[in-house]
PDB file of C-alpha atoms in Angstrom:
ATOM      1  CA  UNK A   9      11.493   9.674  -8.404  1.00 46.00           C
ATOM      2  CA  UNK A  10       9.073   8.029 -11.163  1.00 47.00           C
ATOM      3  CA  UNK A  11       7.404  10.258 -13.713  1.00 45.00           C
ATOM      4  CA  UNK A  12       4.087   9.775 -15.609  1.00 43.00           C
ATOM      5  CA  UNK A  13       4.726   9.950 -18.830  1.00 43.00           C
ATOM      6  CA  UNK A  14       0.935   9.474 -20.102  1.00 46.00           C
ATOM      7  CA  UNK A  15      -1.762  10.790 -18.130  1.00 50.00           C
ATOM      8  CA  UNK A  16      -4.663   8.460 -18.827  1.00 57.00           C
ATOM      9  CA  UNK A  17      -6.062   5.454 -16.933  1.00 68.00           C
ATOM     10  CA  UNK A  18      -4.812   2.062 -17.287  1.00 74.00           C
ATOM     11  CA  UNK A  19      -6.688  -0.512 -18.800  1.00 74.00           C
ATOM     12  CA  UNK A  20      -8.637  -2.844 -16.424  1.00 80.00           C
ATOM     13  CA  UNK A  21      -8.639  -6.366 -16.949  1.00 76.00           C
ATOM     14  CA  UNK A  22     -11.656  -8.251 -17.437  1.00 75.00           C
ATOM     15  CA  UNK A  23     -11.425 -11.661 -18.894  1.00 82.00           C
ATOM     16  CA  UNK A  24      -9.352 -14.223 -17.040  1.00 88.00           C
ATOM     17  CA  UNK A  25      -7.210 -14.419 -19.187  1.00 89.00           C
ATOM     18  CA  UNK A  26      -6.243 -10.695 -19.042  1.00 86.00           C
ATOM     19  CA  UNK A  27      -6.729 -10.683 -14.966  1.00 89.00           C
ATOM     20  CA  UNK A  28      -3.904 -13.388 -14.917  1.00 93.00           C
ATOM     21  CA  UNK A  29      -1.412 -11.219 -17.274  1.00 93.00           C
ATOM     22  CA  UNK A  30      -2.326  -8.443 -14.958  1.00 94.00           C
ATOM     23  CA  UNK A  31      -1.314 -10.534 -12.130  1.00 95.00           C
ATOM     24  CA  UNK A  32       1.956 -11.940 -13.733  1.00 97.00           C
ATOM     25  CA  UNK A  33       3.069  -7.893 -14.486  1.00 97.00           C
ATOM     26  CA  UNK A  34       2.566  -6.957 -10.997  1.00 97.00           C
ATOM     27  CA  UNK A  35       4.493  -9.823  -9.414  1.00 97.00           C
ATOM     28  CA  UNK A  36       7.120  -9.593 -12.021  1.00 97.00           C
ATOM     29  CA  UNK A  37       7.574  -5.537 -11.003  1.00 98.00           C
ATOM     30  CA  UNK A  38       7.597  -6.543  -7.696  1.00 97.00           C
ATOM     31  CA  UNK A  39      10.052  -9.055  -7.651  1.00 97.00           C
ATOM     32  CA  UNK A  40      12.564  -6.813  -9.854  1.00 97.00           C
ATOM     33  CA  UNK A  41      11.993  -3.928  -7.356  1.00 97.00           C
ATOM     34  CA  UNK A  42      13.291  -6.779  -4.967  1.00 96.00           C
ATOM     35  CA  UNK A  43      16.492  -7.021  -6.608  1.00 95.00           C
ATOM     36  CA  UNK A  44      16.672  -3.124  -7.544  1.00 95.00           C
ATOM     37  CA  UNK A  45      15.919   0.344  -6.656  1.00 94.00           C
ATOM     38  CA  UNK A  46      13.619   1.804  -8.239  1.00 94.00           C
ATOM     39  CA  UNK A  47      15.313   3.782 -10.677  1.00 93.00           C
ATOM     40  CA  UNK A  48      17.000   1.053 -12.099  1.00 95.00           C
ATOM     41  CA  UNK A  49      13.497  -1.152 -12.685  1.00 96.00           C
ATOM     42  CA  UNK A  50      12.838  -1.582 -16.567  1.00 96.00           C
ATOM     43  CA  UNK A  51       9.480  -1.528 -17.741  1.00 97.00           C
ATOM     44  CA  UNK A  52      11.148  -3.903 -20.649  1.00 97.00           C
ATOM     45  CA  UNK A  53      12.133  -6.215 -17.833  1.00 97.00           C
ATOM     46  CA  UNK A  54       8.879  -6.448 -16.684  1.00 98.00           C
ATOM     47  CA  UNK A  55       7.470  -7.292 -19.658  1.00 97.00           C
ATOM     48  CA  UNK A  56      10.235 -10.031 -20.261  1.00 97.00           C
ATOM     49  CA  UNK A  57       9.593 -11.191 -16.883  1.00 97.00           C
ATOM     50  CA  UNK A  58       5.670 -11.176 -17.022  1.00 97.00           C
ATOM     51  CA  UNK A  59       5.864 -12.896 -20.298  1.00 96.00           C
ATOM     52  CA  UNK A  60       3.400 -10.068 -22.067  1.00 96.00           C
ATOM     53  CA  UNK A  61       4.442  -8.121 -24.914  1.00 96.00           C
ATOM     54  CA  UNK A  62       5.497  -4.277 -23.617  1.00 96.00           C
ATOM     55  CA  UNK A  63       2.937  -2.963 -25.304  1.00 95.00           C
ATOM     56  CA  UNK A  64       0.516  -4.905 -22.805  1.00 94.00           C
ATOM     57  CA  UNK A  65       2.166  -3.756 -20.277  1.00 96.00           C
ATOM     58  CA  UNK A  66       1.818   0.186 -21.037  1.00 95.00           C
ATOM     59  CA  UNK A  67      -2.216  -0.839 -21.489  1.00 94.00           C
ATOM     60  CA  UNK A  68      -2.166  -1.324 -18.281  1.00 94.00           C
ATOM     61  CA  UNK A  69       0.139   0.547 -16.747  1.00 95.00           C
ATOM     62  CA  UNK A  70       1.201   3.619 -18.773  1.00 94.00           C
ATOM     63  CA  UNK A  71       4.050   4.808 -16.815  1.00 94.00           C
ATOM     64  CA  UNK A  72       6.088   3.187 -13.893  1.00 95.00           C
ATOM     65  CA  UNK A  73       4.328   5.219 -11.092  1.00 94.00           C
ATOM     66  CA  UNK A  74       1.075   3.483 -12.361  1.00 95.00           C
ATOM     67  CA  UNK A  75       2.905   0.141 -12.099  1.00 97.00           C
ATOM     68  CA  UNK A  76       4.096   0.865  -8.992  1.00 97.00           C
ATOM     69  CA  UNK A  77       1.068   1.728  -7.481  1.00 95.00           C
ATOM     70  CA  UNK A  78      -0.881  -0.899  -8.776  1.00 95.00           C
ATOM     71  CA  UNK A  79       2.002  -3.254  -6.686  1.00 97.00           C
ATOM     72  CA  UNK A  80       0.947  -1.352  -3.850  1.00 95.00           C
ATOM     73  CA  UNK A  81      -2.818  -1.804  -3.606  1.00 95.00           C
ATOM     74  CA  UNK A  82      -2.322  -5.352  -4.603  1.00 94.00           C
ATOM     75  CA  UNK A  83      -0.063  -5.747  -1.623  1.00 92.00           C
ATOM     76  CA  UNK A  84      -2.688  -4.423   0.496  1.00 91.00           C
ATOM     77  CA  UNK A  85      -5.428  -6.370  -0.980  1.00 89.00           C
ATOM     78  CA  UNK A  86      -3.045  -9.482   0.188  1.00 86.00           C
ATOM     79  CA  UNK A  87      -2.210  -7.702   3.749  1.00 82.00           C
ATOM     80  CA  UNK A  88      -5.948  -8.187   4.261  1.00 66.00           C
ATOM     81  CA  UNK A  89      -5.557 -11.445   4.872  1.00 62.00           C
ATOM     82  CA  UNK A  90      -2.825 -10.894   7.232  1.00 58.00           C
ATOM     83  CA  UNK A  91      -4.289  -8.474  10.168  1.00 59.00           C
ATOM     84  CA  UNK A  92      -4.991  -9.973  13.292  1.00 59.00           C
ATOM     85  CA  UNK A  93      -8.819  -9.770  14.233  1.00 63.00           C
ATOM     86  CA  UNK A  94     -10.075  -7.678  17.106  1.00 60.00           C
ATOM     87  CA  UNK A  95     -11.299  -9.713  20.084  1.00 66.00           C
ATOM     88  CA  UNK A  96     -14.041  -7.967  22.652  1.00 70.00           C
ATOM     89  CA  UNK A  97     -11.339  -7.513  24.995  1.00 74.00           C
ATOM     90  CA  UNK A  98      -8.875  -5.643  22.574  1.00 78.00           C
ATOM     91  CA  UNK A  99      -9.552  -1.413  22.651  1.00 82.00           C
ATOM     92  CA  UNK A 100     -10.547  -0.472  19.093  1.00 83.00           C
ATOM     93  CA  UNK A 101      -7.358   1.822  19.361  1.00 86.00           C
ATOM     94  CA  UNK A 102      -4.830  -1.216  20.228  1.00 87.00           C
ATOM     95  CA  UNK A 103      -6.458  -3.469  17.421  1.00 87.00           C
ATOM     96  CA  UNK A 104      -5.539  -0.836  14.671  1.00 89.00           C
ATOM     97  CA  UNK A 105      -2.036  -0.512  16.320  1.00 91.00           C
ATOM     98  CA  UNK A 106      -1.575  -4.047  15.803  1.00 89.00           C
ATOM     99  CA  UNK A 107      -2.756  -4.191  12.394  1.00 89.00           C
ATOM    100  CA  UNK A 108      -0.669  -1.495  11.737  1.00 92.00           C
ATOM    101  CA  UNK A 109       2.691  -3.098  13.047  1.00 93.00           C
ATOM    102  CA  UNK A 110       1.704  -6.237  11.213  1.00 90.00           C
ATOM    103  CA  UNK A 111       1.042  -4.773   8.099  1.00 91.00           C
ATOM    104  CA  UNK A 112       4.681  -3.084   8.509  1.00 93.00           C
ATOM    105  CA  UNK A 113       6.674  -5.929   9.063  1.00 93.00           C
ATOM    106  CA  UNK A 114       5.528  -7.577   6.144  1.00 91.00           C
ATOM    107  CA  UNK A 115       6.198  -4.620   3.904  1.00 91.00           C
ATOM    108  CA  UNK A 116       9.551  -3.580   4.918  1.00 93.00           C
ATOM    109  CA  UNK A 117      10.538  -7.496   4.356  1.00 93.00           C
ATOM    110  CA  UNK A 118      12.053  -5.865   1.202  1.00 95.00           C
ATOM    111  CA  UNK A 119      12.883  -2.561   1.723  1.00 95.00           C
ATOM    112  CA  UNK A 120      13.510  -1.944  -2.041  1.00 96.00           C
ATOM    113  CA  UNK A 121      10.176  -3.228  -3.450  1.00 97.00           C
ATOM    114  CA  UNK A 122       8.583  -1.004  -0.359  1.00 96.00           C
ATOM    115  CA  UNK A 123      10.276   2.288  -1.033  1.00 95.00           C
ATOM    116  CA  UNK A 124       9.268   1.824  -4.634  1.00 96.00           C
ATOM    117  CA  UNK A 125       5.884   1.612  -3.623  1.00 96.00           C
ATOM    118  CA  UNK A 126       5.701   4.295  -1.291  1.00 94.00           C
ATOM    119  CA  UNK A 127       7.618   6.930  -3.470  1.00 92.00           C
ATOM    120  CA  UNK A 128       5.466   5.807  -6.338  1.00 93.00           C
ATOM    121  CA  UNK A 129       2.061   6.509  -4.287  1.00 92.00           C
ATOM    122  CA  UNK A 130       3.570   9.954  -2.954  1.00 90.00           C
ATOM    123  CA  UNK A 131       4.292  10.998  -6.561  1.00 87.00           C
ATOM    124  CA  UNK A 132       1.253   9.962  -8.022  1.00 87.00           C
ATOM    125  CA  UNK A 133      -1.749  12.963  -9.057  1.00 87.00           C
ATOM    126  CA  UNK A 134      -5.103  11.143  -7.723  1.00 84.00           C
ATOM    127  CA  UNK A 135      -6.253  12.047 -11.198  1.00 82.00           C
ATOM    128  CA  UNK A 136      -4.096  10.562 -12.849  1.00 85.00           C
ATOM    129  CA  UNK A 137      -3.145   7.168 -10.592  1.00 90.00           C
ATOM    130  CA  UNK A 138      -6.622   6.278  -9.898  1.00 89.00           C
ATOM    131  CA  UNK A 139      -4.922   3.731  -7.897  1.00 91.00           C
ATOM    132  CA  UNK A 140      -4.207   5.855  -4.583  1.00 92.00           C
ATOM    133  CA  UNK A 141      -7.365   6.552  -4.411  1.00 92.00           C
ATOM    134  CA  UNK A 142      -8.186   2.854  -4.214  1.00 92.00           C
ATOM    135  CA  UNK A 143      -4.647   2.630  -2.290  1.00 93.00           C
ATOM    136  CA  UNK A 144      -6.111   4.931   0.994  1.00 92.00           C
ATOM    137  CA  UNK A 145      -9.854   3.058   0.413  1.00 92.00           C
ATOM    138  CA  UNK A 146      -8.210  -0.305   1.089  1.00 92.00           C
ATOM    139  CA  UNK A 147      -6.192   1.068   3.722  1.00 91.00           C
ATOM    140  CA  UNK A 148      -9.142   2.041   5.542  1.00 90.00           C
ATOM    141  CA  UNK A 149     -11.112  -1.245   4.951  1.00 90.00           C
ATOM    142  CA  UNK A 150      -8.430  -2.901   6.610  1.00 90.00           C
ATOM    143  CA  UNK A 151      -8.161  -1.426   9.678  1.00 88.00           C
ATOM    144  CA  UNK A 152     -12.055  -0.596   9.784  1.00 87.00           C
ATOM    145  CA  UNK A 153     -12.350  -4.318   9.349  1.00 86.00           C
ATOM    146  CA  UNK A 154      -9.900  -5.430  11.779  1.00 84.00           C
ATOM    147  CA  UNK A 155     -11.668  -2.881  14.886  1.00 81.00           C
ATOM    148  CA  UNK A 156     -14.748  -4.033  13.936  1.00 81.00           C
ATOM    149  CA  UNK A 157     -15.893  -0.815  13.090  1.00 82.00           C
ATOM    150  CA  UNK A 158     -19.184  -1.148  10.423  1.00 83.00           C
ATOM    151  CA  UNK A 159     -19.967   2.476  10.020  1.00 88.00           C
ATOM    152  CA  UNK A 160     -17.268   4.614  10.475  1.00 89.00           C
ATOM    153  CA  UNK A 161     -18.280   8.304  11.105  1.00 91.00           C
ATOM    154  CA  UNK A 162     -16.562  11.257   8.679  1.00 92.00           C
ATOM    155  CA  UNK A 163     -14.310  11.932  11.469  1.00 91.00           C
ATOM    156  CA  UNK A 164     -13.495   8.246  11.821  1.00 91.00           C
ATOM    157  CA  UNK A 165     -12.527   8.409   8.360  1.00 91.00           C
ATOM    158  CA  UNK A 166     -10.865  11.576   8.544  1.00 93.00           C
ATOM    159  CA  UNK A 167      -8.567  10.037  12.101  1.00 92.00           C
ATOM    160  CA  UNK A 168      -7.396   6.938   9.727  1.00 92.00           C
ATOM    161  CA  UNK A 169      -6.540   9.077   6.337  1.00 92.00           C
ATOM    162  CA  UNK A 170      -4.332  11.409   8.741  1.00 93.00           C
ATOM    163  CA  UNK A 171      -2.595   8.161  10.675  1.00 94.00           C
ATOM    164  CA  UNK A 172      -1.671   6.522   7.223  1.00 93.00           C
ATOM    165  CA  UNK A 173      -0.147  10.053   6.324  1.00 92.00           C
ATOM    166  CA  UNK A 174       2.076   9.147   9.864  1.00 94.00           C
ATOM    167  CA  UNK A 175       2.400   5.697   8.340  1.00 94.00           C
ATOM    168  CA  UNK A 176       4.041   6.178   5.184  1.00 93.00           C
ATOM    169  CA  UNK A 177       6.269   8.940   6.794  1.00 94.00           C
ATOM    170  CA  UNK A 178       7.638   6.535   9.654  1.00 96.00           C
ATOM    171  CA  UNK A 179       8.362   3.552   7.238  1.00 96.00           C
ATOM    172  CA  UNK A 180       9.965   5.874   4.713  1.00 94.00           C
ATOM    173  CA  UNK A 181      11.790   7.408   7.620  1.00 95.00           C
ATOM    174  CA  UNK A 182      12.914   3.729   8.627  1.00 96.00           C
ATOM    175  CA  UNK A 183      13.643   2.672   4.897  1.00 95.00           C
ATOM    176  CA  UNK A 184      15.869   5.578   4.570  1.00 93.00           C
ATOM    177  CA  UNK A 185      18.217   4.593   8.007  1.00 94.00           C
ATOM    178  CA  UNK A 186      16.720   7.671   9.971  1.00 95.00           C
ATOM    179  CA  UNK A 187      15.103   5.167  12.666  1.00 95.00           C
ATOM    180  CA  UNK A 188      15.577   1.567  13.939  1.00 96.00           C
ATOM    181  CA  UNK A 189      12.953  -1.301  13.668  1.00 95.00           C
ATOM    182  CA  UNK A 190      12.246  -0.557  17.092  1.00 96.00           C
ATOM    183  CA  UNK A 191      11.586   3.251  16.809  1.00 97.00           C
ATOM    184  CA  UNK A 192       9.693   2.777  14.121  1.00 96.00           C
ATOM    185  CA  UNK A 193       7.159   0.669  15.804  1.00 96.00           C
ATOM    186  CA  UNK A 194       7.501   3.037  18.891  1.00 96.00           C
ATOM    187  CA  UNK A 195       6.373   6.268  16.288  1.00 96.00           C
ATOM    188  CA  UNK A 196       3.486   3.804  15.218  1.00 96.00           C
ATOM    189  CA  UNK A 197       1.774   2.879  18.354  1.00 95.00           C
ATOM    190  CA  UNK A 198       2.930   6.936  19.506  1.00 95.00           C
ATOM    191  CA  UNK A 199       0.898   7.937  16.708  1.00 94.00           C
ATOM    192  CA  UNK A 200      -2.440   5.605  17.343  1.00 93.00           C
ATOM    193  CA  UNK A 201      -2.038   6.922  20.991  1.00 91.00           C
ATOM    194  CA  UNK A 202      -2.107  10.596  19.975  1.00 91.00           C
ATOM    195  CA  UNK A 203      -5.106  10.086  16.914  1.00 91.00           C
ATOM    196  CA  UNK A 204      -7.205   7.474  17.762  1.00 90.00           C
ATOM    197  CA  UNK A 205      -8.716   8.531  21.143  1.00 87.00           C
ATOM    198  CA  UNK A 206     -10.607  10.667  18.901  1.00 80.00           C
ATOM    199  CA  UNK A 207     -12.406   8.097  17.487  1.00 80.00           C
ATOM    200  CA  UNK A 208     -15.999   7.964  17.603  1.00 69.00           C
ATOM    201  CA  UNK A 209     -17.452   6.432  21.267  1.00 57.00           C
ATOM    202  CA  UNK A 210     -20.070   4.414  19.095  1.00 51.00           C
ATOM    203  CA  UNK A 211     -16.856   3.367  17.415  1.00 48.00           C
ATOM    204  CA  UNK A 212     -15.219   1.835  20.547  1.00 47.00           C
TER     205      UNK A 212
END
């Protein structure tokens, strides 16, 4: 399990310049976490592979849990992009569902890059990673965005943080060989069923 060795924020980027280096670190970590667990990941290698000097690197990511979760909220930024969009026909309930599954298969594409993200955002202190808190934010954009929901109510809120807590137990679960594709998918929809009829009705 990654440690954080320095608890302070990372540096945020501002320039272009330093936005592009950011980029190049976290696609570099994530294509190393491709090819190895997470243990075995380098913060050296990154740097090598990112092309930035390693003390860049610690700037803006002082330990590999930040780095880690920084891959993860970019990848979510991207999944964005990637939801399918509710149609008037489609329950609220179903069109999370479906974001949900899609958002899965894309991340366990490489099951070594995902468990590194995953273990990285369940070890991280909110106070320290600012980036879960960001991480569960996004989360909820995207599937408040896909159902078309504009002003979620506390208990919406409250339904979604508790069903990505289900989430990132039933890919882990998968990840680790506990649970086929198929299950997985099955615990998924199971758990929209079982949270999401409590969803608001001016919601629906």
């Amino acid at each position: 399990m990654p440690r954080i060795g320095v608890a302070r924020d990372g540096a945020e980027p501002t320039s272009a310049e330093q936005r592009d280096r950011h980029e190049r670190i976290l696609d570099a970590a994530a294509h190393l976490a491709t090819e190895y667990d997470l243990p075995r990941v380098q913060m050296t290698e990154v740097a090598k592979r990112a092309g930035v000097a390693i003390g860049t690197l610690y700037r803006y990511f002082p330990s590999k849990t930040h780095l880690f979760a920084g891959v993860m909220l970019d990848r979510l930024e991207r999944f964005g992009g990637y939801t399918p969009v509710r149609t008037r026909d489609v329950p609220v309930q179903d069109a999370i569902c479906d974001a949900l599954i899609a958002m899965t298969r894309r991340l366990v594409e490489y099951p070594s890059l995902a468990l590194a993200m995953l273990q990285s955002n369940s070890a991280a202190v909110a106070s320290a990673v600012p980036d879960t808190v960001k991480i569960e934010a996004q989360f909820q954009k995207i599937l408040l965005s896909t159902a078309g929901i504009a002003e979620p109510t506390e208990q919406d809120k409250d339904l979604l943080r508790l069903l990505s807590m289900l989430w990132y137990g039933v890919i882990i679960s998968y990840l680790n060989g506990r649970s086929t594709a198929a299950e997985a998918e099955t615990d998924i929809r199971r758990s929209c069923d079982l949270l999401l009829v409590e969803l608001s009705p001016r919601s629906s």
